[in-house]
């Protein structure tokens, strides 16, 4: 059930869970969980049927196909009644987290776990070059594709020159992206160029991790260059 993330997965554990809940909500003088008499009575009835049906289904002298089917029906009926109980109890603002846990009801999270600052850098691979267009792939490692957990995207930088800059100066911001396969267009040039690419991961709060080891590739001359008259000439790519 949607309100029943606290329900155990195994049938045996569900039977124990049901008995614990029935026992605690029965004594309204000691524990007032905000449940109506009809809610308590309906769950007590469902639990009573379940306990008897489960015992019959596991007892060697009575277990069989019929008792197993009765157990399944009793479990289903208990879950339906428990859904109503859990919904009401979780909506009672006067109850503490300890009281919910005592009932076997998990406490809903009220705050989101913040995304950590990325601890690793992307691995950059040049997939192909088409003229002055470079397609790259960002991955977690050389053998593991995609973004790491809790990473929202990446920021990409480029540099044109024979040697990559050693620090942050000289790099040109290209784009922020949530994709791991990215096309990078480079401007026209009358000569061939060596281009360098680096990037870093970032989380949902725009906090960045370490920069990737720069990778390079060579591009041919090409593109559309302006003439002094204002006309343009096209170089072969």
mmCIF file of C-alpha atoms in Angstrom:
data_model
loop_
_atom_site.group_PDB
_atom_site.id
_atom_site.type_symbol
_atom_site.label_atom_id
_atom_site.label_comp_id
_atom_site.label_asym_id
_atom_site.label_seq_id
_atom_site.Cartn_x
_atom_site.Cartn_y
_atom_site.Cartn_z
ATOM 1 C CA UNK A 1 0.000 0.000 0.000
ATOM 2 C CA UNK A 2 1.195 3.514 -0.742
ATOM 3 C CA UNK A 3 1.168 4.566 2.892
ATOM 4 C CA UNK A 4 2.648 1.241 3.863
ATOM 5 C CA UNK A 5 6.350 1.544 3.133
ATOM 6 C CA UNK A 6 6.812 0.196 6.675
ATOM 7 C CA UNK A 7 5.081 -3.115 5.890
ATOM 8 C CA UNK A 8 7.629 -5.975 5.979
ATOM 9 C CA UNK A 9 8.146 -7.919 2.773
ATOM 10 C CA UNK A 10 7.778 -11.504 4.021
ATOM 11 C CA UNK A 11 4.399 -12.961 4.966
ATOM 12 C CA UNK A 12 5.630 -14.212 8.342
ATOM 13 C CA UNK A 13 6.931 -10.747 9.227
ATOM 14 C CA UNK A 14 3.642 -9.179 8.128
ATOM 15 C CA UNK A 15 1.747 -11.441 10.521
ATOM 16 C CA UNK A 16 3.985 -10.325 13.408
ATOM 17 C CA UNK A 17 3.671 -6.681 12.303
ATOM 18 C CA UNK A 18 -0.114 -6.978 12.263
ATOM 19 C CA UNK A 19 -0.267 -8.443 15.773
ATOM 20 C CA UNK A 20 1.988 -5.709 17.149
ATOM 21 C CA UNK A 21 -0.169 -2.994 15.609
ATOM 22 C CA UNK A 22 -3.401 -4.566 16.831
ATOM 23 C CA UNK A 23 -2.070 -4.896 20.381
ATOM 24 C CA UNK A 24 -0.910 -1.270 20.604
ATOM 25 C CA UNK A 25 -3.994 0.413 19.143
ATOM 26 C CA UNK A 26 -6.399 -1.708 21.223
ATOM 27 C CA UNK A 27 -5.693 0.136 24.500
ATOM 28 C CA UNK A 28 -6.884 3.697 23.814
ATOM 29 C CA UNK A 29 -6.486 4.637 27.470
ATOM 30 C CA UNK A 30 -2.706 4.133 27.235
ATOM 31 C CA UNK A 31 -2.117 5.068 23.597
ATOM 32 C CA UNK A 32 -4.463 7.446 21.844
ATOM 33 C CA UNK A 33 -3.379 7.474 18.213
ATOM 34 C CA UNK A 34 -6.394 9.391 16.946
ATOM 35 C CA UNK A 35 -8.125 6.294 15.578
ATOM 36 C CA UNK A 36 -11.875 5.820 15.720
ATOM 37 C CA UNK A 37 -13.500 2.866 17.467
ATOM 38 C CA UNK A 38 -14.621 1.485 14.119
ATOM 39 C CA UNK A 39 -11.085 1.656 12.703
ATOM 40 C CA UNK A 40 -9.679 -0.199 15.698
ATOM 41 C CA UNK A 41 -12.440 -2.819 15.647
ATOM 42 C CA UNK A 42 -12.068 -3.434 11.904
ATOM 43 C CA UNK A 43 -8.333 -3.931 12.174
ATOM 44 C CA UNK A 44 -8.628 -6.154 15.235
ATOM 45 C CA UNK A 45 -11.064 -8.365 13.331
ATOM 46 C CA UNK A 46 -8.798 -8.543 10.279
ATOM 47 C CA UNK A 47 -5.803 -9.352 12.470
ATOM 48 C CA UNK A 48 -7.690 -12.051 14.381
ATOM 49 C CA UNK A 49 -8.673 -13.785 11.139
ATOM 50 C CA UNK A 50 -5.117 -13.470 9.842
ATOM 51 C CA UNK A 51 -3.502 -14.967 12.941
ATOM 52 C CA UNK A 52 -5.804 -18.018 12.796
ATOM 53 C CA UNK A 53 -5.412 -18.438 9.032
ATOM 54 C CA UNK A 54 -1.634 -18.185 9.158
ATOM 55 C CA UNK A 55 -1.368 -20.681 12.004
ATOM 56 C CA UNK A 56 -3.498 -23.156 10.056
ATOM 57 C CA UNK A 57 -1.374 -22.681 6.938
ATOM 58 C CA UNK A 58 1.879 -23.563 8.725
ATOM 59 C CA UNK A 59 0.612 -26.247 11.115
ATOM 60 C CA UNK A 60 1.654 -29.649 9.661
ATOM 61 C CA UNK A 61 -1.714 -31.252 10.439
ATOM 62 C CA UNK A 62 -3.774 -28.551 8.683
ATOM 63 C CA UNK A 63 -1.580 -26.916 6.096
ATOM 64 C CA UNK A 64 -2.512 -27.375 2.464
ATOM 65 C CA UNK A 65 -3.895 -25.634 -0.576
ATOM 66 C CA UNK A 66 -7.134 -24.496 1.113
ATOM 67 C CA UNK A 67 -5.485 -23.109 4.261
ATOM 68 C CA UNK A 68 -2.834 -21.413 2.130
ATOM 69 C CA UNK A 69 -5.512 -19.645 0.075
ATOM 70 C CA UNK A 70 -7.278 -18.539 3.268
ATOM 71 C CA UNK A 71 -4.008 -17.129 4.554
ATOM 72 C CA UNK A 72 -3.516 -15.134 1.331
ATOM 73 C CA UNK A 73 -7.027 -13.693 1.560
ATOM 74 C CA UNK A 74 -6.524 -12.823 5.227
ATOM 75 C CA UNK A 75 -3.247 -11.068 4.461
ATOM 76 C CA UNK A 76 -4.918 -9.031 1.731
ATOM 77 C CA UNK A 77 -7.762 -8.021 4.075
ATOM 78 C CA UNK A 78 -5.287 -7.036 6.806
ATOM 79 C CA UNK A 79 -3.285 -4.876 4.376
ATOM 80 C CA UNK A 80 -6.428 -3.044 3.303
ATOM 81 C CA UNK A 81 -7.323 -2.258 6.909
ATOM 82 C CA UNK A 82 -3.693 -1.343 7.697
ATOM 83 C CA UNK A 83 -3.676 1.188 4.860
ATOM 84 C CA UNK A 84 -6.473 3.074 6.594
ATOM 85 C CA UNK A 85 -4.722 2.872 9.975
ATOM 86 C CA UNK A 86 -1.356 4.070 8.651
ATOM 87 C CA UNK A 87 -2.943 6.955 6.723
ATOM 88 C CA UNK A 88 -4.771 8.193 9.826
ATOM 89 C CA UNK A 89 -1.855 7.775 12.215
ATOM 90 C CA UNK A 90 0.631 9.502 9.934
ATOM 91 C CA UNK A 91 -1.770 12.411 9.633
ATOM 92 C CA UNK A 92 -1.861 12.880 13.405
ATOM 93 C CA UNK A 93 0.560 15.760 14.048
ATOM 94 C CA UNK A 94 0.479 15.115 17.801
ATOM 95 C CA UNK A 95 2.309 11.796 17.447
ATOM 96 C CA UNK A 96 6.081 11.620 17.757
ATOM 97 C CA UNK A 97 8.484 9.721 15.534
ATOM 98 C CA UNK A 98 9.082 7.256 18.384
ATOM 99 C CA UNK A 99 5.357 6.502 18.606
ATOM 100 C CA UNK A 100 5.169 5.836 14.869
ATOM 101 C CA UNK A 101 8.174 3.538 15.002
ATOM 102 C CA UNK A 102 6.692 1.678 17.985
ATOM 103 C CA UNK A 103 3.654 0.936 15.820
ATOM 104 C CA UNK A 104 5.925 -0.357 13.078
ATOM 105 C CA UNK A 105 5.192 2.648 10.860
ATOM 106 C CA UNK A 106 8.157 4.282 9.182
ATOM 107 C CA UNK A 107 8.663 8.021 9.604
ATOM 108 C CA UNK A 108 8.405 9.942 6.310
ATOM 109 C CA UNK A 109 11.392 12.075 5.396
ATOM 110 C CA UNK A 110 10.710 15.795 5.658
ATOM 111 C CA UNK A 111 13.945 16.989 4.029
ATOM 112 C CA UNK A 112 15.773 15.915 0.915
ATOM 113 C CA UNK A 113 19.284 14.550 1.195
ATOM 114 C CA UNK A 114 21.561 17.116 -0.478
ATOM 115 C CA UNK A 115 23.600 15.976 -3.450
ATOM 116 C CA UNK A 116 27.292 15.684 -2.574
ATOM 117 C CA UNK A 117 29.969 17.649 -4.408
ATOM 118 C CA UNK A 118 31.231 15.419 -7.260
ATOM 119 C CA UNK A 119 34.402 13.680 -6.127
ATOM 120 C CA UNK A 120 35.632 12.528 -9.534
ATOM 121 C CA UNK A 121 36.293 14.118 -12.901
ATOM 122 C CA UNK A 122 34.778 13.017 -16.198
ATOM 123 C CA UNK A 123 36.701 10.968 -18.721
ATOM 124 C CA UNK A 124 36.554 12.657 -22.127
ATOM 125 C CA UNK A 125 36.638 10.700 -25.369
ATOM 126 C CA UNK A 126 36.634 12.222 -28.846
ATOM 127 C CA UNK A 127 34.136 10.148 -30.811
ATOM 128 C CA UNK A 128 34.571 11.808 -34.191
ATOM 129 C CA UNK A 129 35.481 15.009 -36.042
ATOM 130 C CA UNK A 130 33.638 16.285 -39.095
ATOM 131 C CA UNK A 131 35.426 19.331 -40.429
ATOM 132 C CA UNK A 132 35.376 21.821 -37.555
ATOM 133 C CA UNK A 133 32.711 19.891 -35.588
ATOM 134 C CA UNK A 134 33.908 17.628 -32.764
ATOM 135 C CA UNK A 135 31.699 15.071 -31.022
ATOM 136 C CA UNK A 136 32.782 14.006 -27.534
ATOM 137 C CA UNK A 137 31.538 11.590 -24.910
ATOM 138 C CA UNK A 138 31.729 12.151 -21.146
ATOM 139 C CA UNK A 139 31.815 9.071 -18.932
ATOM 140 C CA UNK A 140 32.523 8.022 -15.343
ATOM 141 C CA UNK A 141 35.562 5.930 -16.264
ATOM 142 C CA UNK A 142 37.017 4.467 -19.432
ATOM 143 C CA UNK A 143 34.888 1.366 -18.917
ATOM 144 C CA UNK A 144 31.782 2.871 -17.289
ATOM 145 C CA UNK A 145 29.537 5.166 -19.312
ATOM 146 C CA UNK A 146 27.108 7.820 -18.109
ATOM 147 C CA UNK A 147 27.166 10.269 -15.219
ATOM 148 C CA UNK A 148 27.977 9.276 -11.623
ATOM 149 C CA UNK A 149 25.153 9.088 -9.076
ATOM 150 C CA UNK A 150 23.920 12.486 -7.825
ATOM 151 C CA UNK A 151 25.598 14.300 -10.729
ATOM 152 C CA UNK A 152 23.263 16.694 -12.546
ATOM 153 C CA UNK A 153 25.444 17.621 -15.504
ATOM 154 C CA UNK A 154 28.790 18.830 -16.771
ATOM 155 C CA UNK A 155 30.500 22.077 -17.762
ATOM 156 C CA UNK A 156 32.724 22.017 -20.854
ATOM 157 C CA UNK A 157 35.700 24.219 -21.749
ATOM 158 C CA UNK A 158 37.953 24.347 -24.812
ATOM 159 C CA UNK A 159 41.279 25.865 -25.831
ATOM 160 C CA UNK A 160 42.893 26.307 -29.255
ATOM 161 C CA UNK A 161 46.678 26.046 -29.266
ATOM 162 C CA UNK A 162 49.565 23.610 -29.304
ATOM 163 C CA UNK A 163 49.723 23.155 -25.506
ATOM 164 C CA UNK A 164 46.831 23.120 -23.015
ATOM 165 C CA UNK A 165 46.840 25.814 -20.278
ATOM 166 C CA UNK A 166 48.181 24.610 -16.941
ATOM 167 C CA UNK A 167 45.681 26.614 -14.883
ATOM 168 C CA UNK A 168 42.186 28.047 -15.333
ATOM 169 C CA UNK A 169 43.324 31.000 -17.459
ATOM 170 C CA UNK A 170 42.981 30.595 -21.192
ATOM 171 C CA UNK A 171 40.143 28.079 -21.215
ATOM 172 C CA UNK A 172 36.958 29.144 -23.021
ATOM 173 C CA UNK A 173 33.580 28.253 -21.529
ATOM 174 C CA UNK A 174 31.479 26.352 -24.056
ATOM 175 C CA UNK A 175 28.315 25.125 -22.320
ATOM 176 C CA UNK A 176 26.591 23.481 -19.392
ATOM 177 C CA UNK A 177 24.961 20.210 -20.370
ATOM 178 C CA UNK A 178 23.036 17.315 -18.885
ATOM 179 C CA UNK A 179 23.978 15.101 -21.827
ATOM 180 C CA UNK A 180 27.038 12.869 -22.013
ATOM 181 C CA UNK A 181 27.397 13.008 -25.806
ATOM 182 C CA UNK A 182 28.013 16.571 -26.967
ATOM 183 C CA UNK A 183 28.801 18.239 -30.313
ATOM 184 C CA UNK A 184 31.318 21.089 -30.133
ATOM 185 C CA UNK A 185 31.509 23.417 -33.171
ATOM 186 C CA UNK A 186 34.777 25.328 -33.621
ATOM 187 C CA UNK A 187 35.054 28.624 -35.540
ATOM 188 C CA UNK A 188 36.524 28.844 -39.061
ATOM 189 C CA UNK A 189 40.276 28.868 -39.474
ATOM 190 C CA UNK A 190 42.624 29.383 -42.403
ATOM 191 C CA UNK A 191 45.030 26.886 -40.874
ATOM 192 C CA UNK A 192 44.715 23.585 -39.124
ATOM 193 C CA UNK A 193 44.456 23.752 -35.322
ATOM 194 C CA UNK A 194 45.121 21.650 -32.269
ATOM 195 C CA UNK A 195 42.172 21.955 -29.902
ATOM 196 C CA UNK A 196 41.933 20.899 -26.256
ATOM 197 C CA UNK A 197 38.836 19.944 -24.264
ATOM 198 C CA UNK A 198 38.247 19.645 -20.526
ATOM 199 C CA UNK A 199 35.154 19.465 -18.312
ATOM 200 C CA UNK A 200 33.942 18.942 -14.771
ATOM 201 C CA UNK A 201 30.856 17.357 -13.219
ATOM 202 C CA UNK A 202 28.391 19.429 -11.158
ATOM 203 C CA UNK A 203 25.539 18.563 -8.797
ATOM 204 C CA UNK A 204 22.008 19.992 -8.553
ATOM 205 C CA UNK A 205 23.308 22.906 -6.456
ATOM 206 C CA UNK A 206 25.814 23.827 -9.184
ATOM 207 C CA UNK A 207 28.766 22.705 -7.072
ATOM 208 C CA UNK A 208 31.595 21.473 -9.252
ATOM 209 C CA UNK A 209 34.064 18.633 -8.961
ATOM 210 C CA UNK A 210 37.660 18.390 -10.243
ATOM 211 C CA UNK A 211 38.450 19.124 -13.870
ATOM 212 C CA UNK A 212 39.071 16.319 -16.333
ATOM 213 C CA UNK A 213 42.449 15.579 -17.837
ATOM 214 C CA UNK A 214 42.420 17.614 -21.091
ATOM 215 C CA UNK A 215 42.238 15.705 -24.354
ATOM 216 C CA UNK A 216 43.263 17.042 -27.754
ATOM 217 C CA UNK A 217 42.508 16.495 -31.409
ATOM 218 C CA UNK A 218 43.601 18.170 -34.635
ATOM 219 C CA UNK A 219 41.179 20.034 -36.867
ATOM 220 C CA UNK A 220 41.671 20.958 -40.544
ATOM 221 C CA UNK A 221 41.395 24.459 -41.944
ATOM 222 C CA UNK A 222 37.895 25.287 -43.030
ATOM 223 C CA UNK A 223 34.751 27.230 -42.432
ATOM 224 C CA UNK A 224 33.610 30.617 -43.700
ATOM 225 C CA UNK A 225 36.124 33.495 -43.319
ATOM 226 C CA UNK A 226 35.376 37.210 -43.960
ATOM 227 C CA UNK A 227 37.238 39.145 -46.716
ATOM 228 C CA UNK A 228 38.325 42.733 -46.179
ATOM 229 C CA UNK A 229 35.559 43.893 -48.549
ATOM 230 C CA UNK A 230 32.928 42.330 -46.347
ATOM 231 C CA UNK A 231 32.455 39.385 -48.677
ATOM 232 C CA UNK A 232 33.156 35.862 -47.534
ATOM 233 C CA UNK A 233 35.148 33.017 -48.939
ATOM 234 C CA UNK A 234 34.719 29.367 -48.035
ATOM 235 C CA UNK A 235 37.699 27.198 -47.298
ATOM 236 C CA UNK A 236 37.567 23.541 -48.084
ATOM 237 C CA UNK A 237 37.178 21.397 -44.973
#
